[in-house]
PDB file of C-alpha atoms in Angstrom:
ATOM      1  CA  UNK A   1       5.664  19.181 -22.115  1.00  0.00           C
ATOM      2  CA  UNK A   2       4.758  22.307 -19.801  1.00  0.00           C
ATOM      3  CA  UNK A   3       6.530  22.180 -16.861  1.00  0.00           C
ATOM      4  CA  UNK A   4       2.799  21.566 -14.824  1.00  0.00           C
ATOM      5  CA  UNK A   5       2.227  18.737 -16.963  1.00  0.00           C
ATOM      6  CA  UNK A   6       5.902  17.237 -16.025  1.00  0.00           C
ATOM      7  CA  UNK A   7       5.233  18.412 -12.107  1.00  0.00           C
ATOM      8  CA  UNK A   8       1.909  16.085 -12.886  1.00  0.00           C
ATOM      9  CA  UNK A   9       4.006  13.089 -14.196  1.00  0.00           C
ATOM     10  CA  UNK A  10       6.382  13.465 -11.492  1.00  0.00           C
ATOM     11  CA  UNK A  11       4.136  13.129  -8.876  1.00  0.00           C
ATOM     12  CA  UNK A  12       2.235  10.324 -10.424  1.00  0.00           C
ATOM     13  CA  UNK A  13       5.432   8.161 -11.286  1.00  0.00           C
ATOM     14  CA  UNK A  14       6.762   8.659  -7.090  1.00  0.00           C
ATOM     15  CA  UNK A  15       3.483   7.838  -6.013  1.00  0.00           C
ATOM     16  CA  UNK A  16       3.761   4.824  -7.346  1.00  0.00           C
ATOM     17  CA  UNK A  17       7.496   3.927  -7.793  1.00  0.00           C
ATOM     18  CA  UNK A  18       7.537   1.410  -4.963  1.00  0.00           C
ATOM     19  CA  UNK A  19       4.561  -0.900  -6.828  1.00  0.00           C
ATOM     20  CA  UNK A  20       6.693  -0.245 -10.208  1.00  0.00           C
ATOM     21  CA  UNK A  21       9.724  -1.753  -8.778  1.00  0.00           C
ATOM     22  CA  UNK A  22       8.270  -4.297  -7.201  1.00  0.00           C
ATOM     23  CA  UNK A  23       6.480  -5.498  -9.867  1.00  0.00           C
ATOM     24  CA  UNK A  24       9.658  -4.969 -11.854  1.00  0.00           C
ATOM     25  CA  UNK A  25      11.461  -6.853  -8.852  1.00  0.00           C
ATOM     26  CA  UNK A  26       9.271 -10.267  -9.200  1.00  0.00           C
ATOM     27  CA  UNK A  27       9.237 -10.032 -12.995  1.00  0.00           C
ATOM     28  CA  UNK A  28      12.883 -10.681 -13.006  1.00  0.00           C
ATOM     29  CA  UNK A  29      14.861 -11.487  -9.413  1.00  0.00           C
ATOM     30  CA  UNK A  30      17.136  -8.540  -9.315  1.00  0.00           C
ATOM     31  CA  UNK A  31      16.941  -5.432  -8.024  1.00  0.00           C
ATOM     32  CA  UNK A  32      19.121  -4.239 -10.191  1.00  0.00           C
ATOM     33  CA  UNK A  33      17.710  -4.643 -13.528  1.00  0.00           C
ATOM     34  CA  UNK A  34      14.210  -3.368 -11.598  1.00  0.00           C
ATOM     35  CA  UNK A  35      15.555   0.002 -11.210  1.00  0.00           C
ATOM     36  CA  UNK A  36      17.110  -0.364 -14.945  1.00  0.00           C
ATOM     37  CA  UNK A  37      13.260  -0.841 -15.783  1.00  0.00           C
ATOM     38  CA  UNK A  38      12.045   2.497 -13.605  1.00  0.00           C
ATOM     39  CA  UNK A  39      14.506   4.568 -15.482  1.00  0.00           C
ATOM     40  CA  UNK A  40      12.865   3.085 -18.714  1.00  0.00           C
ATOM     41  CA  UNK A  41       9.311   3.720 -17.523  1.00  0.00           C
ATOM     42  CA  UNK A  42       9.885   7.148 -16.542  1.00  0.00           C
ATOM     43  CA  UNK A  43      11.367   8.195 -19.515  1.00  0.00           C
ATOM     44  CA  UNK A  44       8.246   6.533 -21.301  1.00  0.00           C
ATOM     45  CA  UNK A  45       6.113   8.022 -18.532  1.00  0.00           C
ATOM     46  CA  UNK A  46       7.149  11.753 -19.134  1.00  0.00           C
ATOM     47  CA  UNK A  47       6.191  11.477 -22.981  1.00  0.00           C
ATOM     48  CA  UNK A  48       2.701  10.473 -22.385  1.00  0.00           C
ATOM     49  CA  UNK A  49      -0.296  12.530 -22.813  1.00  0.00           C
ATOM     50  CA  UNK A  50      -2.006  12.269 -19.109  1.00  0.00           C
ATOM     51  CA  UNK A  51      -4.936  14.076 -20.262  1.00  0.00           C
ATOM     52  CA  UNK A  52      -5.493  10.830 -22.308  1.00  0.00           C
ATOM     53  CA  UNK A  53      -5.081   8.157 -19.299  1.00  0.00           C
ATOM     54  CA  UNK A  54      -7.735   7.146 -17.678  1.00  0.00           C
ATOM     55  CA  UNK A  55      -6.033   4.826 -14.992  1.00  0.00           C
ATOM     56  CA  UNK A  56      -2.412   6.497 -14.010  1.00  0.00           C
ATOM     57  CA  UNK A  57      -1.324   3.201 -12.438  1.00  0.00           C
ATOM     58  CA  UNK A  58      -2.908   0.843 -14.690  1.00  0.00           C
ATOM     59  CA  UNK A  59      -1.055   2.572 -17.508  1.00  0.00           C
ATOM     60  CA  UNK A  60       2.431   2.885 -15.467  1.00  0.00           C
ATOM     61  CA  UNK A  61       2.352  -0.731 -14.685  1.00  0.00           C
ATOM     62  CA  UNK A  62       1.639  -1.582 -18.132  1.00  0.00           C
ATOM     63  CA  UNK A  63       4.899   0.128 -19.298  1.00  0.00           C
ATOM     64  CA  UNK A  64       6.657  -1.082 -16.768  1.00  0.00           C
ATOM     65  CA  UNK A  65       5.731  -4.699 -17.512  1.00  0.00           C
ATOM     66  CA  UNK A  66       7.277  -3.859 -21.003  1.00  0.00           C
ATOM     67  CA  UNK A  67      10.099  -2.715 -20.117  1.00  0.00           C
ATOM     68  CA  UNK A  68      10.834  -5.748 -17.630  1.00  0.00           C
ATOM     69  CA  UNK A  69       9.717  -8.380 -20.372  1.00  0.00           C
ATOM     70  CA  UNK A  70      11.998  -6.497 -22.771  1.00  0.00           C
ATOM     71  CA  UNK A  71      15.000  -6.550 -19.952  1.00  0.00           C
ATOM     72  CA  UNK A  72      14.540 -10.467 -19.752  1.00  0.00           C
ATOM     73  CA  UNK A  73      16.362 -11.247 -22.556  1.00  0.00           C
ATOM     74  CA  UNK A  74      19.284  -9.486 -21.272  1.00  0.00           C
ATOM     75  CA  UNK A  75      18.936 -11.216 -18.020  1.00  0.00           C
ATOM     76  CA  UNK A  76      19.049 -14.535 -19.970  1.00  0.00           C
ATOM     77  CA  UNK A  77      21.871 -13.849 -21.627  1.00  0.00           C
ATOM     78  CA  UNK A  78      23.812 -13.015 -17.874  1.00  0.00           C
ATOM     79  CA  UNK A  79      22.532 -15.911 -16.725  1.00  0.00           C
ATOM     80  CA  UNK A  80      23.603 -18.450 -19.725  1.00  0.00           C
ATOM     81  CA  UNK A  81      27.094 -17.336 -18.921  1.00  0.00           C
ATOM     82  CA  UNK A  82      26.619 -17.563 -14.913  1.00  0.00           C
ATOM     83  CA  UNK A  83      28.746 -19.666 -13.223  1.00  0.00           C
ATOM     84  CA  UNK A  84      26.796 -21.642 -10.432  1.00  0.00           C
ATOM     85  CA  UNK A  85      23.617 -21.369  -9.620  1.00  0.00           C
ATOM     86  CA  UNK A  86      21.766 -17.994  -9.827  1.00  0.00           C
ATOM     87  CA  UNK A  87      19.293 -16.974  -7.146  1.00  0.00           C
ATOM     88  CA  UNK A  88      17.228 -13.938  -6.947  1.00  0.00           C
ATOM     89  CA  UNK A  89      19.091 -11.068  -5.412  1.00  0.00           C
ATOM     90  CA  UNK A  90      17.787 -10.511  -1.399  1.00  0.00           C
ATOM     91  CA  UNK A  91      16.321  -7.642  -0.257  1.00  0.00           C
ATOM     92  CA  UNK A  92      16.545  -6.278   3.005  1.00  0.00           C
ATOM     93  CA  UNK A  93      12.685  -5.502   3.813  1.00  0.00           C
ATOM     94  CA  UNK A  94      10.818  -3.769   6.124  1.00  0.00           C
ATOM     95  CA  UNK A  95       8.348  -4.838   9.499  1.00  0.00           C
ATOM     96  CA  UNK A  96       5.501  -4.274   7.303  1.00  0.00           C
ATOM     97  CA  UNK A  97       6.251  -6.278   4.245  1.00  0.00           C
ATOM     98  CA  UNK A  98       6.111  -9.319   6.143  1.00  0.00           C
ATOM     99  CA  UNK A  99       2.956  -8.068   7.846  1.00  0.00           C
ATOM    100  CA  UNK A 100       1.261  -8.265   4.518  1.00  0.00           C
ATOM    101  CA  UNK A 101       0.827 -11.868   3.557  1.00  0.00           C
ATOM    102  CA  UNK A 102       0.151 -11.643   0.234  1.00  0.00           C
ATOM    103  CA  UNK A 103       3.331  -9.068  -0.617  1.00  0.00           C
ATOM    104  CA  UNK A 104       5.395 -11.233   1.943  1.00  0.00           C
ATOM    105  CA  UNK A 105       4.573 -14.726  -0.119  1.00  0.00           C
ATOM    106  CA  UNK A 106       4.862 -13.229  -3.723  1.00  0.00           C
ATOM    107  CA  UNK A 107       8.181 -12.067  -2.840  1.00  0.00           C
ATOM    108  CA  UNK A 108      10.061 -14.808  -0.641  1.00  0.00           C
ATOM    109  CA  UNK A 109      12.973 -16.582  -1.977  1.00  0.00           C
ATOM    110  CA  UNK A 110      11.107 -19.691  -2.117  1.00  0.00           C
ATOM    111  CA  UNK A 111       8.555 -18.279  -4.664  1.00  0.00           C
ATOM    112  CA  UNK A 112      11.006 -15.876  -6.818  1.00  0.00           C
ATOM    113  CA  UNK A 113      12.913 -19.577  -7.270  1.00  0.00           C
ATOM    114  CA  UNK A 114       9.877 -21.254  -8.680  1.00  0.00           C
ATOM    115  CA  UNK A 115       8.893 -18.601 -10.747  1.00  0.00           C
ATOM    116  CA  UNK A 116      12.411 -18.916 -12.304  1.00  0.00           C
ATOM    117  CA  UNK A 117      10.769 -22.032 -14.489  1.00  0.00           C
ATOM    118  CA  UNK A 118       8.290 -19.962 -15.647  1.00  0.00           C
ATOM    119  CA  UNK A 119       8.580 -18.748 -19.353  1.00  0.00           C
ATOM    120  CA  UNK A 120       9.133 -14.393 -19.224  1.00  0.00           C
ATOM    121  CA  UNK A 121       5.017 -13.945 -20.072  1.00  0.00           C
ATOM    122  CA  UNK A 122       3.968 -16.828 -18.299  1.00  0.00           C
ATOM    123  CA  UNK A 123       5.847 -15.128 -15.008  1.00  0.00           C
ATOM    124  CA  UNK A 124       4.389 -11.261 -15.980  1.00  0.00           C
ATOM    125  CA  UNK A 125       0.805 -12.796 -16.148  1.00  0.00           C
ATOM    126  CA  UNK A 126       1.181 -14.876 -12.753  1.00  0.00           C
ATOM    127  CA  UNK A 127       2.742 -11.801 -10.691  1.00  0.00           C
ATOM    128  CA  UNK A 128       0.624  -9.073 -12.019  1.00  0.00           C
ATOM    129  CA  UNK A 129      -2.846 -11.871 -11.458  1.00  0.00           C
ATOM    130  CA  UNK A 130      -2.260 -13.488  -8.471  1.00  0.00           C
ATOM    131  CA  UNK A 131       0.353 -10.768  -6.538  1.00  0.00           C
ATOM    132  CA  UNK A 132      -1.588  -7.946  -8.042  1.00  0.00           C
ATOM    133  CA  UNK A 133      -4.813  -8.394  -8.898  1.00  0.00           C
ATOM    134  CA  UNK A 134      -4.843  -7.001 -12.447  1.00  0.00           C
ATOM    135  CA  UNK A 135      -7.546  -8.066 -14.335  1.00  0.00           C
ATOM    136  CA  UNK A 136      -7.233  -9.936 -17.313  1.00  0.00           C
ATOM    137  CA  UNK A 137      -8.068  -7.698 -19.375  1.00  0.00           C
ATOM    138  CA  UNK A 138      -5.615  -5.320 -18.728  1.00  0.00           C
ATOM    139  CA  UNK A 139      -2.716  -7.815 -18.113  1.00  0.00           C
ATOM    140  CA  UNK A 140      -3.411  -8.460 -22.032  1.00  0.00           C
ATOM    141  CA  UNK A 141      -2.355  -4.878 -22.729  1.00  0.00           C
ATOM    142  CA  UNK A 142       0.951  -5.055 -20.679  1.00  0.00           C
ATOM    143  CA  UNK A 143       1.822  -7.882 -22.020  1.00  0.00           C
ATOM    144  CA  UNK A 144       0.349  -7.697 -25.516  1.00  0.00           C
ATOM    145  CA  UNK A 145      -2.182 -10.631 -25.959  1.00  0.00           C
ATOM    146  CA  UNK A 146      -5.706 -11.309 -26.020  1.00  0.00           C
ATOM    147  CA  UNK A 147      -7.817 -11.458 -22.379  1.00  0.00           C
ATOM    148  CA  UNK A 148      -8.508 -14.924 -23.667  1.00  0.00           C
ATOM    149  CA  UNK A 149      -5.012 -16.464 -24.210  1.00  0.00           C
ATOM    150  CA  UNK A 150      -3.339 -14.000 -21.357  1.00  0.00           C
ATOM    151  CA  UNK A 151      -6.437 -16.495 -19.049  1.00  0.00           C
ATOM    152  CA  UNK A 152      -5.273 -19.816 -20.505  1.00  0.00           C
ATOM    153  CA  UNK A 153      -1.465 -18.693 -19.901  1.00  0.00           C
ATOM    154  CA  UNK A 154      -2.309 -17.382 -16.365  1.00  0.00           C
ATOM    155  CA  UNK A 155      -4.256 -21.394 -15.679  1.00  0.00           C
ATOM    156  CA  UNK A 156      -0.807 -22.918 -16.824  1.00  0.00           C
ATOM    157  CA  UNK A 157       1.462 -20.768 -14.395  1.00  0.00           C
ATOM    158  CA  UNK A 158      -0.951 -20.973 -11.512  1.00  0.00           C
ATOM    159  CA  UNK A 159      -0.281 -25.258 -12.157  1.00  0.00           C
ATOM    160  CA  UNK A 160       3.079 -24.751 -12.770  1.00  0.00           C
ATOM    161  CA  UNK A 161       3.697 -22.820  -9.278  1.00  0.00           C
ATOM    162  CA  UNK A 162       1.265 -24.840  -7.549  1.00  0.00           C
ATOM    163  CA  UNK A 163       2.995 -28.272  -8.119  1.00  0.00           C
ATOM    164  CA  UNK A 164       6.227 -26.648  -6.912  1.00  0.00           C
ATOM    165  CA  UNK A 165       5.331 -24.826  -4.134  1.00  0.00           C
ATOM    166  CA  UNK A 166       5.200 -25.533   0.012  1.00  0.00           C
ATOM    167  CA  UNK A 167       1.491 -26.226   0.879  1.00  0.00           C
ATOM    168  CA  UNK A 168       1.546 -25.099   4.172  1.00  0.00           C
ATOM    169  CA  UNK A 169       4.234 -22.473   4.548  1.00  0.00           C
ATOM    170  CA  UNK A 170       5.899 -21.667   8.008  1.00  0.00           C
ATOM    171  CA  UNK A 171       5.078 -18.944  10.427  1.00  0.00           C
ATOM    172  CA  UNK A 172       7.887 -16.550  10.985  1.00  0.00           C
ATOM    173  CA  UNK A 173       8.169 -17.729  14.502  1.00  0.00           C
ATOM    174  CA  UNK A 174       8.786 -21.480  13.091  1.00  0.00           C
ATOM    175  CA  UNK A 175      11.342 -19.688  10.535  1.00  0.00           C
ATOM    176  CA  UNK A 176      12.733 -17.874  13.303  1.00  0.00           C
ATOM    177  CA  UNK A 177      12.813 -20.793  15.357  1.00  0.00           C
ATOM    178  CA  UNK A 178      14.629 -22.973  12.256  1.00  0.00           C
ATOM    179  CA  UNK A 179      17.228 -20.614  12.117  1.00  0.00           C
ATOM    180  CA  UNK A 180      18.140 -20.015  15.690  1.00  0.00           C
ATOM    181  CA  UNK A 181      19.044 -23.775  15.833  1.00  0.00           C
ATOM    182  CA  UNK A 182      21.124 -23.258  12.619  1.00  0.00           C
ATOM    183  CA  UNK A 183      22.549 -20.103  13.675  1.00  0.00           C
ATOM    184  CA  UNK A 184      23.761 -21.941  16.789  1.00  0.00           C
ATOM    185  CA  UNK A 185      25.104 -24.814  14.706  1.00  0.00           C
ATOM    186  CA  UNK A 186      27.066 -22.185  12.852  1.00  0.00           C
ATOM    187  CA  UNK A 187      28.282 -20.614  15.678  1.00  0.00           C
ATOM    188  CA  UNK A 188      29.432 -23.580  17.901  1.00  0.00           C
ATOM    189  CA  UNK A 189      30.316 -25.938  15.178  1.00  0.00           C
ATOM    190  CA  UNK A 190      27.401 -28.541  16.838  1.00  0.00           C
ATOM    191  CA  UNK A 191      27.365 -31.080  14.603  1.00  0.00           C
ATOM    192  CA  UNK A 192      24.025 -32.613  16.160  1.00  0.00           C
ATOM    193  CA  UNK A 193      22.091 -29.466  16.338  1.00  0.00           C
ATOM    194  CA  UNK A 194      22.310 -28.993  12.490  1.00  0.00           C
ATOM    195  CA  UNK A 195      21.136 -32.463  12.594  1.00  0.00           C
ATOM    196  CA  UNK A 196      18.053 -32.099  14.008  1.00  0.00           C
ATOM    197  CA  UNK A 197      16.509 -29.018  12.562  1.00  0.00           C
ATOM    198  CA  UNK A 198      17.697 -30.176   8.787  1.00  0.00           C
ATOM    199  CA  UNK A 199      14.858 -32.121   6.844  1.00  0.00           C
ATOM    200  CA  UNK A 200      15.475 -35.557   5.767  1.00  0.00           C
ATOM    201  CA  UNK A 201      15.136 -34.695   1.657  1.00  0.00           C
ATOM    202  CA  UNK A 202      16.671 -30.647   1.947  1.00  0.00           C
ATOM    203  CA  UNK A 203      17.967 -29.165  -0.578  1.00  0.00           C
ATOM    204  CA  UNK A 204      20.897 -26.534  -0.783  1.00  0.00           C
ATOM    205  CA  UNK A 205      20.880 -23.848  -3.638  1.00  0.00           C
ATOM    206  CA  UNK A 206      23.766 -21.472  -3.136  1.00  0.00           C
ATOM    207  CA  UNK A 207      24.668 -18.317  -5.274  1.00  0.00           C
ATOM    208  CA  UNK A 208      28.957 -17.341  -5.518  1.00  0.00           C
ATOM    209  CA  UNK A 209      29.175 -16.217  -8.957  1.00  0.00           C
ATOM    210  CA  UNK A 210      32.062 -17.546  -9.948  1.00  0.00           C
ATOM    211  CA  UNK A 211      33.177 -15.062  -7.218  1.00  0.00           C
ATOM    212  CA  UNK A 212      32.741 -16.850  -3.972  1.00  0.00           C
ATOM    213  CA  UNK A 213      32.925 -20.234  -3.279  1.00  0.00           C
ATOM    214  CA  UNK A 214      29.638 -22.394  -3.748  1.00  0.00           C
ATOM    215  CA  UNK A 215      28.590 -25.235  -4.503  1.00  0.00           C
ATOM    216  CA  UNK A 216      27.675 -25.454  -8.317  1.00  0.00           C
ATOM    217  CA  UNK A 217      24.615 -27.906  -8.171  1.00  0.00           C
ATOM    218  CA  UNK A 218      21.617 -28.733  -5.964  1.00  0.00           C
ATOM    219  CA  UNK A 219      22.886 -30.717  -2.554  1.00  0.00           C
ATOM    220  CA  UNK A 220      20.298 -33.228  -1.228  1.00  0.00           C
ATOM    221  CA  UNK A 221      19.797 -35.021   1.844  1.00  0.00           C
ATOM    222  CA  UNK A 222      20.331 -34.270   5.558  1.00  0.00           C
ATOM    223  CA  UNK A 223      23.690 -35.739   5.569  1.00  0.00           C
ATOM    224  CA  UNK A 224      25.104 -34.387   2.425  1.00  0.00           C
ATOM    225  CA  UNK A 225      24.228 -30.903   3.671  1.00  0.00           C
ATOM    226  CA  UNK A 226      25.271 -31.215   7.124  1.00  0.00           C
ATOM    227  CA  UNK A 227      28.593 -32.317   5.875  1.00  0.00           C
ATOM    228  CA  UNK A 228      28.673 -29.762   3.389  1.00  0.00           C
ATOM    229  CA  UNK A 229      28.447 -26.954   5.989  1.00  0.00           C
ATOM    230  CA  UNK A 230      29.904 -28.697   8.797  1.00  0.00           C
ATOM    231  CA  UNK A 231      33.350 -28.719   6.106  1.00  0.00           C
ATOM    232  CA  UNK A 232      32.699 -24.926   5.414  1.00  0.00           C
ATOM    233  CA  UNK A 233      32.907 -24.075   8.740  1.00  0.00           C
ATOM    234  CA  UNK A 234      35.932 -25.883   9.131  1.00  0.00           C
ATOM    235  CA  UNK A 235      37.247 -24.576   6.332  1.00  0.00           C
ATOM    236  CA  UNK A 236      36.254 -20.758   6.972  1.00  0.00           C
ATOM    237  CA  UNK A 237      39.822 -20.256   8.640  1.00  0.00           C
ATOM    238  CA  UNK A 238      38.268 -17.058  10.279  1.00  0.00           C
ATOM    239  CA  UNK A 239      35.007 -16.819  13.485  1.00  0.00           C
ATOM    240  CA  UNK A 240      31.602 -17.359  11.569  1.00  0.00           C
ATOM    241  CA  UNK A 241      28.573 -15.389  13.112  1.00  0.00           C
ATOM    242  CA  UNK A 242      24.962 -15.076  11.952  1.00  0.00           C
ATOM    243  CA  UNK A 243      22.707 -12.636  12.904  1.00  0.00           C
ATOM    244  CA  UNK A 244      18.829 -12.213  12.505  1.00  0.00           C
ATOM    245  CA  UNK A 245      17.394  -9.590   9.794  1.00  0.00           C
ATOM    246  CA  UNK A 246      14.730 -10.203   7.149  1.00  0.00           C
ATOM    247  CA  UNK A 247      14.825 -10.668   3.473  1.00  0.00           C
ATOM    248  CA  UNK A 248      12.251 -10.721   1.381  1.00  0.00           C
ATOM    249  CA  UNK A 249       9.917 -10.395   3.733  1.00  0.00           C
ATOM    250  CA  UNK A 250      10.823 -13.401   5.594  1.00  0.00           C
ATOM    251  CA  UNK A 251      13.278 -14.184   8.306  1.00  0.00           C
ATOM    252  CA  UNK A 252      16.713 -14.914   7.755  1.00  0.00           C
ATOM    253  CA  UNK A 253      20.345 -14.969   9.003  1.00  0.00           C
ATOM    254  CA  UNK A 254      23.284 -12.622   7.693  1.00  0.00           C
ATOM    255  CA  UNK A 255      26.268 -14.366   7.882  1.00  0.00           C
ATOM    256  CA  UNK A 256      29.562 -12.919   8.747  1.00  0.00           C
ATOM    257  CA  UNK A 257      33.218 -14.395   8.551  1.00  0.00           C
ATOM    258  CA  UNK A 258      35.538 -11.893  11.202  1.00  0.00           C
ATOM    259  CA  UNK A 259      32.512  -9.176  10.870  1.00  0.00           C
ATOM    260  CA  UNK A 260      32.554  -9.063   7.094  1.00  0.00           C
ATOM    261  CA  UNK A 261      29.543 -10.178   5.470  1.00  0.00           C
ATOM    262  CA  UNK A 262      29.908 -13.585   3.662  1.00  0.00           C
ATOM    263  CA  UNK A 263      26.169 -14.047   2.622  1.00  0.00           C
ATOM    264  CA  UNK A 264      22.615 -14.350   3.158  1.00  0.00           C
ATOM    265  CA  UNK A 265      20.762 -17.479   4.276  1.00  0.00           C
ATOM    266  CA  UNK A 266      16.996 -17.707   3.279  1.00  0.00           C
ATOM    267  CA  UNK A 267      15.247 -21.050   4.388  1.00  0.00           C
ATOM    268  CA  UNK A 268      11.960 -22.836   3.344  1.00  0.00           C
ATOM    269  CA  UNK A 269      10.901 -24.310   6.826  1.00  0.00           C
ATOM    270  CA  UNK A 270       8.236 -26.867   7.174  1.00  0.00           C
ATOM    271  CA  UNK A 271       7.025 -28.773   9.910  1.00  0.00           C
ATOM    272  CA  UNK A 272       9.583 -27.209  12.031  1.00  0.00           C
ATOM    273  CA  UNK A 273      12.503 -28.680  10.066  1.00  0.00           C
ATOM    274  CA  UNK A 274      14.522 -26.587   7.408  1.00  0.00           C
ATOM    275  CA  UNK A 275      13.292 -28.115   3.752  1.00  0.00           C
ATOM    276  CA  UNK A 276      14.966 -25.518   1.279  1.00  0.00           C
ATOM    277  CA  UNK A 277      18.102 -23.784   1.503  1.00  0.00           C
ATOM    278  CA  UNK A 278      18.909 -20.655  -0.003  1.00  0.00           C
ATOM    279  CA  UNK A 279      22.480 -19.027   0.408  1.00  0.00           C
ATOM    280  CA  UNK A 280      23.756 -15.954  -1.627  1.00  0.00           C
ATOM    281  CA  UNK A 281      27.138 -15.075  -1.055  1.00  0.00           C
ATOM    282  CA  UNK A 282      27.854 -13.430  -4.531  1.00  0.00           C
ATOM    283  CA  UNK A 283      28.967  -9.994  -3.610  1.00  0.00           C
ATOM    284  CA  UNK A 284      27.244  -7.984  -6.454  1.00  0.00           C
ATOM    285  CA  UNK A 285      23.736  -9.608  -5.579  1.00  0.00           C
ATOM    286  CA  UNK A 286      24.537  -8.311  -2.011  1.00  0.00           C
ATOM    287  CA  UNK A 287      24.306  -4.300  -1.818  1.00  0.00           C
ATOM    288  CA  UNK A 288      20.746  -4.080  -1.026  1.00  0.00           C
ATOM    289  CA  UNK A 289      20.750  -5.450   2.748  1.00  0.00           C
ATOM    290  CA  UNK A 290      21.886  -2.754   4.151  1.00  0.00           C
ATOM    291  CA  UNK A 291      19.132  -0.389   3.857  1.00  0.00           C
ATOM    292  CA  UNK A 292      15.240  -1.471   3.953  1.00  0.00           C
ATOM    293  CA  UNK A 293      14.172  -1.185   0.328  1.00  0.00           C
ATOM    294  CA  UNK A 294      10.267  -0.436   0.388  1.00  0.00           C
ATOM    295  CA  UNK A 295       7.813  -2.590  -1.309  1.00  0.00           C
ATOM    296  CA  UNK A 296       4.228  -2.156  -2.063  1.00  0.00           C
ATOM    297  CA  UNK A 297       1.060  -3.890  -3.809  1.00  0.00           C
ATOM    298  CA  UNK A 298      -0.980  -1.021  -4.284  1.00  0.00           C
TER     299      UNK A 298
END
């Protein structure tokens, strides 16, 4: 390549690195293996003939997707040997991620869980349809089917998600609102307060890694919970604060035991009480909260 023609490439591939890694991002849950996949794609990228590309993003996505479906089976093989429960790895976002809807929803915690039943194409097809607005027909060339099966596969995620996900999600106020109670709870050890803002049916997932303590299966039920965290606290030996940030988009709490961060706590609010609990304390899913990493749709 000329160095113009690599100049060219360059300046294509930044323009749209923050779509490629999000795209990368909701394909698999960690930001990790998302940036593995942009050092893939560029070195793809640079290769490529430009004078023969009609649609510079189209065809960057498309590699991208690859490279992400291709980084899945890795990813399965991590998590088959996980110990716990593995969540998607928070990011610490921006004012205007949550002030677009659509980028806000496709990447909250609640949604990156629900995509984890998804099969690896089924996922690809849903995020790159419905959080991207790809055509068909070129969803079938990133992910190497016909427009015709790549529709019927997009029908069954769209089912899949839909049967699993809240139908009326919370405002950020109301998540904000959620969490003040629970940050209070945390803070003061009131028993009641965590009472009244938990759901009857909620559900704790939480994330250690085999590093940090956590509990290794789902926890239902108001009571189960409360006791749950009521017993952490207890147990903490240390001064447990939580402050407000946002992850994903979405309001949350970082916790802290003595000022050293212990994890991040994502919830699913609805009707004013805390449905879904999401708590990541594994230290090697944590390293991207303390800068704003940007997202995009376009």
């Amino acid at each position: 390549m000329t160095d113009e023609s690599v100049v060219e490439a360059t300046d294509a591939f930044v323009a749209h690195r923050n779509l490629l890694f999000t795209v990368a991002y909701e394909i698999l849950g960690s930001a990790t293996d998302a940036e593995d996949v942009l050092q893939e794609t560029w070195l793809r990228w640079v290769d490529v003939d430009l004078t023969e590309v009609r649609d510079r993003r189209a065809y960057l996505v498309r590699i991208a997707t690859r490279q992400a479906l291709n980084r899945v089976r890795t990813l399965q093989r991590r998590k088959e040997d996980y110990v716990g429960q593995w969540l998607p790895e928070p990011l610490l976002t921006s004012p205007d991620v949550a002030e677009d809807v659509l980028l806000a929803e496709s990447v909250s915690m609640a949604l990156m869980v629900v995509l984890e039943a998804l099969s690896p194409t089924e996922r690809a097809v849903f995020v790159l349809h419905e959080s991207f607005g790809f055509p068909y027909d070129e969803i079938a060339d990133a992910v190497e089917k016909s427009p015709e099966a790549v529709r019927q596969i997009a029908h069954r995620a769209r089912g899949h998600v839909r049967a699993r996900r809240p139908r009326r999600p919370a405002s950020p106020a109301e998540t904000r609102t959620a969490l003040e109670a629970f940050k209070v709870s945390v803070e003061t050890g009131d028993v009641q307060t965590l009472m009244d803002v938990l759901a009857p049916d909620v559900v704790v997932l939480a994330d250690g890694g085999g590093i940090k303590q956590a509990v290794p299966n789902p926890v239902r039920g108001a009571d189960k919970v409360a006791r749950l965290f009521v017993g952490g606290m207890r147990k903490a030996g240390g001064t447990l604060a939580a402050q407000h940030t946002a992850v994903n988009g979405h309001p949350a709490l970082l916790v802290t035991l003595d000022g050293e961060l212990d994890g991040i706590f994502v919830a699913q609010v609805l009707d004013g009480q805390i449905a879904g609990i999401y708590y990541v304390r594994n230290p090697h899913k944590l390293s991207r909260i303390d800068a704003e990493i940007p997202l995009a749709r376009r």
